[in-house]
mmCIF file with all atom_site columns, C-alpha atoms in Angstrom:
data_model
loop_
_atom_site.group_PDB
_atom_site.id
_atom_site.type_symbol
_atom_site.label_atom_id
_atom_site.label_alt_id
_atom_site.label_comp_id
_atom_site.label_asym_id
_atom_site.label_entity_id
_atom_site.label_seq_id
_atom_site.pdbx_PDB_ins_code
_atom_site.Cartn_x
_atom_site.Cartn_y
_atom_site.Cartn_z
_atom_site.occupancy
_atom_site.B_iso_or_equiv
_atom_site.pdbx_formal_charge
_atom_site.auth_seq_id
_atom_site.auth_comp_id
_atom_site.auth_asym_id
_atom_site.auth_atom_id
_atom_site.pdbx_PDB_model_num
ATOM 1   C CA . MET S 1 1   ? -2.088  -5.895  26.463  1.00 59.00 ? 112 MET S CA 1
ATOM 2   C CA . LYS S 1 2   ? -1.595  -4.676  22.892  1.00 58.00 ? 113 LYS S CA 1
ATOM 3   C CA . LYS S 1 3   ? -0.740  -8.203  21.765  1.00 57.00 ? 114 LYS S CA 1
ATOM 4   C CA . TYR S 1 4   ? -4.035  -9.523  23.197  1.00 57.00 ? 115 TYR S CA 1
ATOM 5   C CA . ILE S 1 5   ? -6.009  -6.796  21.435  1.00 58.00 ? 116 ILE S CA 1
ATOM 6   C CA . ASN S 1 6   ? -4.263  -7.613  18.152  1.00 50.00 ? 117 ASN S CA 1
ATOM 7   C CA . LEU S 1 7   ? -4.989  -11.298 18.658  1.00 52.00 ? 118 LEU S CA 1
ATOM 8   C CA . ALA S 1 8   ? -8.668  -10.625 19.456  1.00 57.00 ? 119 ALA S CA 1
ATOM 9   C CA . THR S 1 9   ? -9.000  -8.422  16.361  1.00 56.00 ? 120 THR S CA 1
ATOM 10  C CA . ALA S 1 10  ? -7.398  -11.129 14.223  1.00 50.00 ? 121 ALA S CA 1
ATOM 11  C CA . LEU S 1 11  ? -9.689  -13.791 15.669  1.00 53.00 ? 122 LEU S CA 1
ATOM 12  C CA . ILE S 1 12  ? -12.789 -11.748 14.847  1.00 58.00 ? 123 ILE S CA 1
ATOM 13  C CA . ALA S 1 13  ? -11.485 -11.085 11.321  1.00 54.00 ? 124 ALA S CA 1
ATOM 14  C CA . SER S 1 14  ? -10.859 -14.797 10.793  1.00 50.00 ? 125 SER S CA 1
ATOM 15  C CA . LEU S 1 15  ? -14.582 -15.435 11.158  1.00 54.00 ? 126 LEU S CA 1
ATOM 16  C CA . LYS S 1 16  ? -15.476 -13.208 8.188   1.00 59.00 ? 127 LYS S CA 1
ATOM 17  C CA . PRO S 1 17  ? -16.054 -14.951 4.830   1.00 59.00 ? 128 PRO S CA 1
ATOM 18  C CA . LYS S 1 18  ? -12.984 -15.235 2.614   1.00 61.00 ? 129 LYS S CA 1
ATOM 19  C CA . SER S 1 19  ? -12.748 -13.232 -0.605  1.00 61.00 ? 130 SER S CA 1
ATOM 20  C CA . LYS S 1 20  ? -13.665 -15.034 -3.828  1.00 71.00 ? 131 LYS S CA 1
ATOM 21  C CA . ILE S 1 21  ? -11.990 -12.398 -6.003  1.00 79.00 ? 132 ILE S CA 1
ATOM 22  C CA . PRO S 1 22  ? -8.303  -11.455 -6.183  1.00 84.00 ? 133 PRO S CA 1
ATOM 23  C CA . ILE S 1 23  ? -7.565  -8.436  -4.013  1.00 92.00 ? 134 ILE S CA 1
ATOM 24  C CA . ILE S 1 24  ? -4.467  -7.024  -2.350  1.00 94.00 ? 135 ILE S CA 1
ATOM 25  C CA . ASP S 1 25  ? -4.838  -4.863  0.750   1.00 94.00 ? 136 ASP S CA 1
ATOM 26  C CA . SER S 1 26  ? -1.879  -2.584  1.328   1.00 94.00 ? 137 SER S CA 1
ATOM 27  C CA . TYR S 1 27  ? -0.665  -0.915  4.508   1.00 94.00 ? 138 TYR S CA 1
ATOM 28  C CA . GLY S 1 28  ? 1.760   1.937   5.039   1.00 93.00 ? 139 GLY S CA 1
ATOM 29  C CA . GLU S 1 29  ? 3.165   4.627   2.806   1.00 92.00 ? 140 GLU S CA 1
ATOM 30  C CA . SER S 1 30  ? 4.925   3.721   -0.418  1.00 93.00 ? 141 SER S CA 1
ATOM 31  C CA . MET S 1 31  ? 7.965   5.657   -1.594  1.00 93.00 ? 142 MET S CA 1
ATOM 32  C CA . LEU S 1 32  ? 7.476   4.377   -5.164  1.00 95.00 ? 143 LEU S CA 1
ATOM 33  C CA . THR S 1 33  ? 6.005   6.378   -8.025  1.00 96.00 ? 144 THR S CA 1
ATOM 34  C CA . GLN S 1 34  ? 2.469   5.546   -9.122  1.00 96.00 ? 145 GLN S CA 1
ATOM 35  C CA . ASP S 1 35  ? 3.827   3.663   -12.169 1.00 96.00 ? 146 ASP S CA 1
ATOM 36  C CA . GLU S 1 36  ? 6.254   1.651   -10.014 1.00 96.00 ? 147 GLU S CA 1
ATOM 37  C CA . GLN S 1 37  ? 3.459   0.778   -7.573  1.00 95.00 ? 148 GLN S CA 1
ATOM 38  C CA . GLN S 1 38  ? 1.210   -0.336  -10.414 1.00 95.00 ? 149 GLN S CA 1
ATOM 39  C CA . ALA S 1 39  ? 3.966   -2.498  -11.920 1.00 96.00 ? 150 ALA S CA 1
ATOM 40  C CA . LEU S 1 40  ? 4.604   -4.138  -8.534  1.00 96.00 ? 151 LEU S CA 1
ATOM 41  C CA . MET S 1 41  ? 0.894   -4.817  -7.967  1.00 95.00 ? 152 MET S CA 1
ATOM 42  C CA . GLU S 1 42  ? 0.533   -6.301  -11.463 1.00 95.00 ? 153 GLU S CA 1
ATOM 43  C CA . TRP S 1 43  ? 3.550   -8.541  -10.844 1.00 96.00 ? 154 TRP S CA 1
ATOM 44  C CA . LEU S 1 44  ? 2.174   -9.623  -7.460  1.00 96.00 ? 155 LEU S CA 1
ATOM 45  C CA . PHE S 1 45  ? -1.299  -10.347 -8.895  1.00 94.00 ? 156 PHE S CA 1
ATOM 46  C CA . GLY S 1 46  ? 0.300   -12.313 -11.727 1.00 94.00 ? 157 GLY S CA 1
ATOM 47  C CA . SER S 1 47  ? 2.434   -14.319 -9.304  1.00 94.00 ? 158 SER S CA 1
ATOM 48  C CA . LEU S 1 48  ? -0.537  -15.136 -7.063  1.00 93.00 ? 159 LEU S CA 1
ATOM 49  C CA . MET S 1 49  ? -2.735  -16.153 -9.986  1.00 92.00 ? 160 MET S CA 1
ATOM 50  C CA . GLY S 1 50  ? 0.125   -18.178 -11.479 1.00 92.00 ? 161 GLY S CA 1
ATOM 51  C CA . ALA S 1 51  ? 0.340   -20.068 -8.189  1.00 91.00 ? 162 ALA S CA 1
ATOM 52  C CA . GLY S 1 52  ? -3.409  -20.721 -8.374  1.00 91.00 ? 163 GLY S CA 1
ATOM 53  C CA . TYR S 1 53  ? -4.311  -18.395 -5.498  1.00 91.00 ? 164 TYR S CA 1
ATOM 54  C CA . ILE S 1 54  ? -7.535  -16.414 -5.806  1.00 89.00 ? 165 ILE S CA 1
ATOM 55  C CA . GLY S 1 55  ? -8.475  -14.404 -2.740  1.00 91.00 ? 166 GLY S CA 1
ATOM 56  C CA . LYS S 1 56  ? -7.153  -11.677 -0.505  1.00 93.00 ? 167 LYS S CA 1
ATOM 57  C CA . ALA S 1 57  ? -3.447  -11.016 -0.037  1.00 95.00 ? 168 ALA S CA 1
ATOM 58  C CA . HIS S 1 58  ? -1.692  -8.304  1.956   1.00 96.00 ? 169 HIS S CA 1
ATOM 59  C CA . LEU S 1 59  ? 1.171   -5.989  1.028   1.00 97.00 ? 170 LEU S CA 1
ATOM 60  C CA . ILE S 1 60  ? 3.010   -3.980  3.660   1.00 96.00 ? 171 ILE S CA 1
ATOM 61  C CA . TRP S 1 61  ? 4.975   -0.958  2.482   1.00 96.00 ? 172 TRP S CA 1
ATOM 62  C CA . ASP S 1 62  ? 7.760   -1.261  5.049   1.00 94.00 ? 173 ASP S CA 1
ATOM 63  C CA . ASP S 1 63  ? 7.766   2.195   6.588   1.00 88.00 ? 174 ASP S CA 1
ATOM 64  C CA . GLY S 1 64  ? 9.118   0.933   9.918   1.00 84.00 ? 175 GLY S CA 1
ATOM 65  C CA . LYS S 1 65  ? 5.744   1.074   11.697  1.00 87.00 ? 176 LYS S CA 1
ATOM 66  C CA . ASP S 1 66  ? 4.355   -1.787  13.757  1.00 86.00 ? 177 ASP S CA 1
ATOM 67  C CA . ARG S 1 67  ? 2.044   -3.884  11.557  1.00 89.00 ? 178 ARG S CA 1
ATOM 68  C CA . GLU S 1 68  ? 1.414   -6.678  14.064  1.00 89.00 ? 179 GLU S CA 1
ATOM 69  C CA . ARG S 1 69  ? -2.388  -6.287  13.899  1.00 87.00 ? 180 ARG S CA 1
ATOM 70  C CA . GLU S 1 70  ? -2.471  -6.615  10.104  1.00 89.00 ? 181 GLU S CA 1
ATOM 71  C CA . ILE S 1 71  ? -0.063  -9.555  10.224  1.00 90.00 ? 182 ILE S CA 1
ATOM 72  C CA . PHE S 1 72  ? -2.098  -11.420 12.853  1.00 87.00 ? 183 PHE S CA 1
ATOM 73  C CA . THR S 1 73  ? -5.320  -10.817 10.912  1.00 87.00 ? 184 THR S CA 1
ATOM 74  C CA . ALA S 1 74  ? -3.848  -12.218 7.703   1.00 90.00 ? 185 ALA S CA 1
ATOM 75  C CA . LEU S 1 75  ? -2.301  -15.170 9.533   1.00 89.00 ? 186 LEU S CA 1
ATOM 76  C CA . MET S 1 76  ? -5.622  -16.056 11.188  1.00 87.00 ? 187 MET S CA 1
ATOM 77  C CA . ARG S 1 77  ? -7.312  -15.971 7.783   1.00 88.00 ? 188 ARG S CA 1
ATOM 78  C CA . ASN S 1 78  ? -4.491  -17.981 6.168   1.00 90.00 ? 189 ASN S CA 1
ATOM 79  C CA . GLU S 1 79  ? -3.880  -15.225 3.596   1.00 93.00 ? 190 GLU S CA 1
ATOM 80  C CA . PRO S 1 80  ? -0.456  -14.502 2.079   1.00 95.00 ? 191 PRO S CA 1
ATOM 81  C CA . ILE S 1 81  ? 1.457   -11.506 3.402   1.00 96.00 ? 192 ILE S CA 1
ATOM 82  C CA . PHE S 1 82  ? 4.098   -9.634  1.452   1.00 97.00 ? 193 PHE S CA 1
ATOM 83  C CA . LEU S 1 83  ? 6.413   -6.786  2.350   1.00 96.00 ? 194 LEU S CA 1
ATOM 84  C CA . TYR S 1 84  ? 8.109   -4.230  0.133   1.00 97.00 ? 195 TYR S CA 1
ATOM 85  C CA . ARG S 1 85  ? 11.351  -3.224  1.872   1.00 95.00 ? 196 ARG S CA 1
ATOM 86  C CA . GLN S 1 86  ? 11.964  0.509   1.641   1.00 92.00 ? 197 GLN S CA 1
ATOM 87  C CA . GLY S 1 87  ? 15.000  0.646   3.951   1.00 89.00 ? 198 GLY S CA 1
ATOM 88  C CA . ALA S 1 88  ? 18.248  -1.259  4.264   1.00 90.00 ? 199 ALA S CA 1
ATOM 89  C CA . ARG S 1 89  ? 16.566  -4.332  5.797   1.00 90.00 ? 200 ARG S CA 1
ATOM 90  C CA . PRO S 1 90  ? 12.992  -5.415  6.522   1.00 92.00 ? 201 PRO S CA 1
ATOM 91  C CA . THR S 1 91  ? 11.329  -4.478  9.795   1.00 89.00 ? 202 THR S CA 1
ATOM 92  C CA . PRO S 1 92  ? 11.263  -7.474  12.165  1.00 86.00 ? 203 PRO S CA 1
ATOM 93  C CA . THR S 1 93  ? 8.029   -9.451  12.229  1.00 84.00 ? 204 THR S CA 1
ATOM 94  C CA . VAL S 1 94  ? 6.051   -11.428 14.780  1.00 84.00 ? 205 VAL S CA 1
ATOM 95  C CA . GLU S 1 95  ? 7.710   -14.229 16.718  1.00 88.00 ? 206 GLU S CA 1
ATOM 96  C CA . GLY S 1 96  ? 7.963   -17.535 14.859  1.00 90.00 ? 207 GLY S CA 1
ATOM 97  C CA . TYR S 1 97  ? 7.852   -15.967 11.387  1.00 92.00 ? 208 TYR S CA 1
ATOM 98  C CA . VAL S 1 98  ? 10.451  -14.468 9.058   1.00 94.00 ? 209 VAL S CA 1
ATOM 99  C CA . TRP S 1 99  ? 10.461  -12.456 5.854   1.00 94.00 ? 210 TRP S CA 1
ATOM 100 C CA . ARG S 1 100 ? 11.658  -14.613 2.920   1.00 95.00 ? 211 ARG S CA 1
ATOM 101 C CA . LEU S 1 101 ? 13.095  -12.656 -0.008  1.00 95.00 ? 212 LEU S CA 1
ATOM 102 C CA . ILE S 1 102 ? 11.286  -13.295 -3.287  1.00 95.00 ? 213 ILE S CA 1
ATOM 103 C CA . GLY S 1 103 ? 14.209  -13.371 -5.697  1.00 93.00 ? 214 GLY S CA 1
ATOM 104 C CA . GLU S 1 104 ? 11.944  -13.472 -8.761  1.00 94.00 ? 215 GLU S CA 1
ATOM 105 C CA . HIS S 1 105 ? 11.099  -9.778  -8.408  1.00 94.00 ? 216 HIS S CA 1
ATOM 106 C CA . PRO S 1 106 ? 13.783  -7.638  -10.074 1.00 93.00 ? 217 PRO S CA 1
ATOM 107 C CA . SER S 1 107 ? 13.912  -5.071  -7.249  1.00 94.00 ? 218 SER S CA 1
ATOM 108 C CA . LEU S 1 108 ? 15.020  -7.676  -4.670  1.00 95.00 ? 219 LEU S CA 1
ATOM 109 C CA . ARG S 1 109 ? 12.866  -5.763  -2.177  1.00 96.00 ? 220 ARG S CA 1
ATOM 110 C CA . VAL S 1 110 ? 9.783   -8.012  -2.067  1.00 97.00 ? 221 VAL S CA 1
ATOM 111 C CA . TYR S 1 111 ? 9.426   -10.518 0.797   1.00 96.00 ? 222 TYR S CA 1
ATOM 112 C CA . GLN S 1 112 ? 6.824   -13.065 1.841   1.00 96.00 ? 223 GLN S CA 1
ATOM 113 C CA . LEU S 1 113 ? 6.023   -13.905 5.450   1.00 95.00 ? 224 LEU S CA 1
ATOM 114 C CA . VAL S 1 114 ? 6.758   -17.572 6.183   1.00 94.00 ? 225 VAL S CA 1
ATOM 115 C CA . VAL S 1 115 ? 7.001   -19.761 9.261   1.00 92.00 ? 226 VAL S CA 1
ATOM 116 C CA . GLU S 1 116 ? 10.503  -19.645 10.723  1.00 89.00 ? 227 GLU S CA 1
ATOM 117 C CA . GLY S 1 117 ? 12.460  -22.670 9.537   1.00 83.00 ? 228 GLY S CA 1
ATOM 118 C CA . GLU S 1 118 ? 10.442  -22.990 6.297   1.00 76.00 ? 229 GLU S CA 1
ATOM 119 C CA . GLU S 1 119 ? 12.123  -20.132 4.478   1.00 64.00 ? 230 GLU S CA 1
ATOM 120 C CA . ASP S 1 120 ? 13.861  -22.374 1.920   1.00 61.00 ? 231 ASP S CA 1
#
């Protein structure tokens, strides 16, 4: 039942107009200092803009909680989803998708959600 509610919420969100300005929504509790969070956000904004993406992106502070609703919403809107791993390994994601490590970030804790099989 929960999966259907998440899917319905994501479907409704997909009908909203897309953002024309760069914005990153974040979910969860970060264990980083304010300066570390700001540096990560600046790096992420720079990476998105460097790739030519202007719009909304999503960052999950991996606190082990279920973020299926946020993931489905972003997927339905075709918006990039990132995860900052705070534990030993990232929390599993929705079926058919995997977290791909972004090796360009010096912490080696930043991942992007990609379709399973396209993680190269």
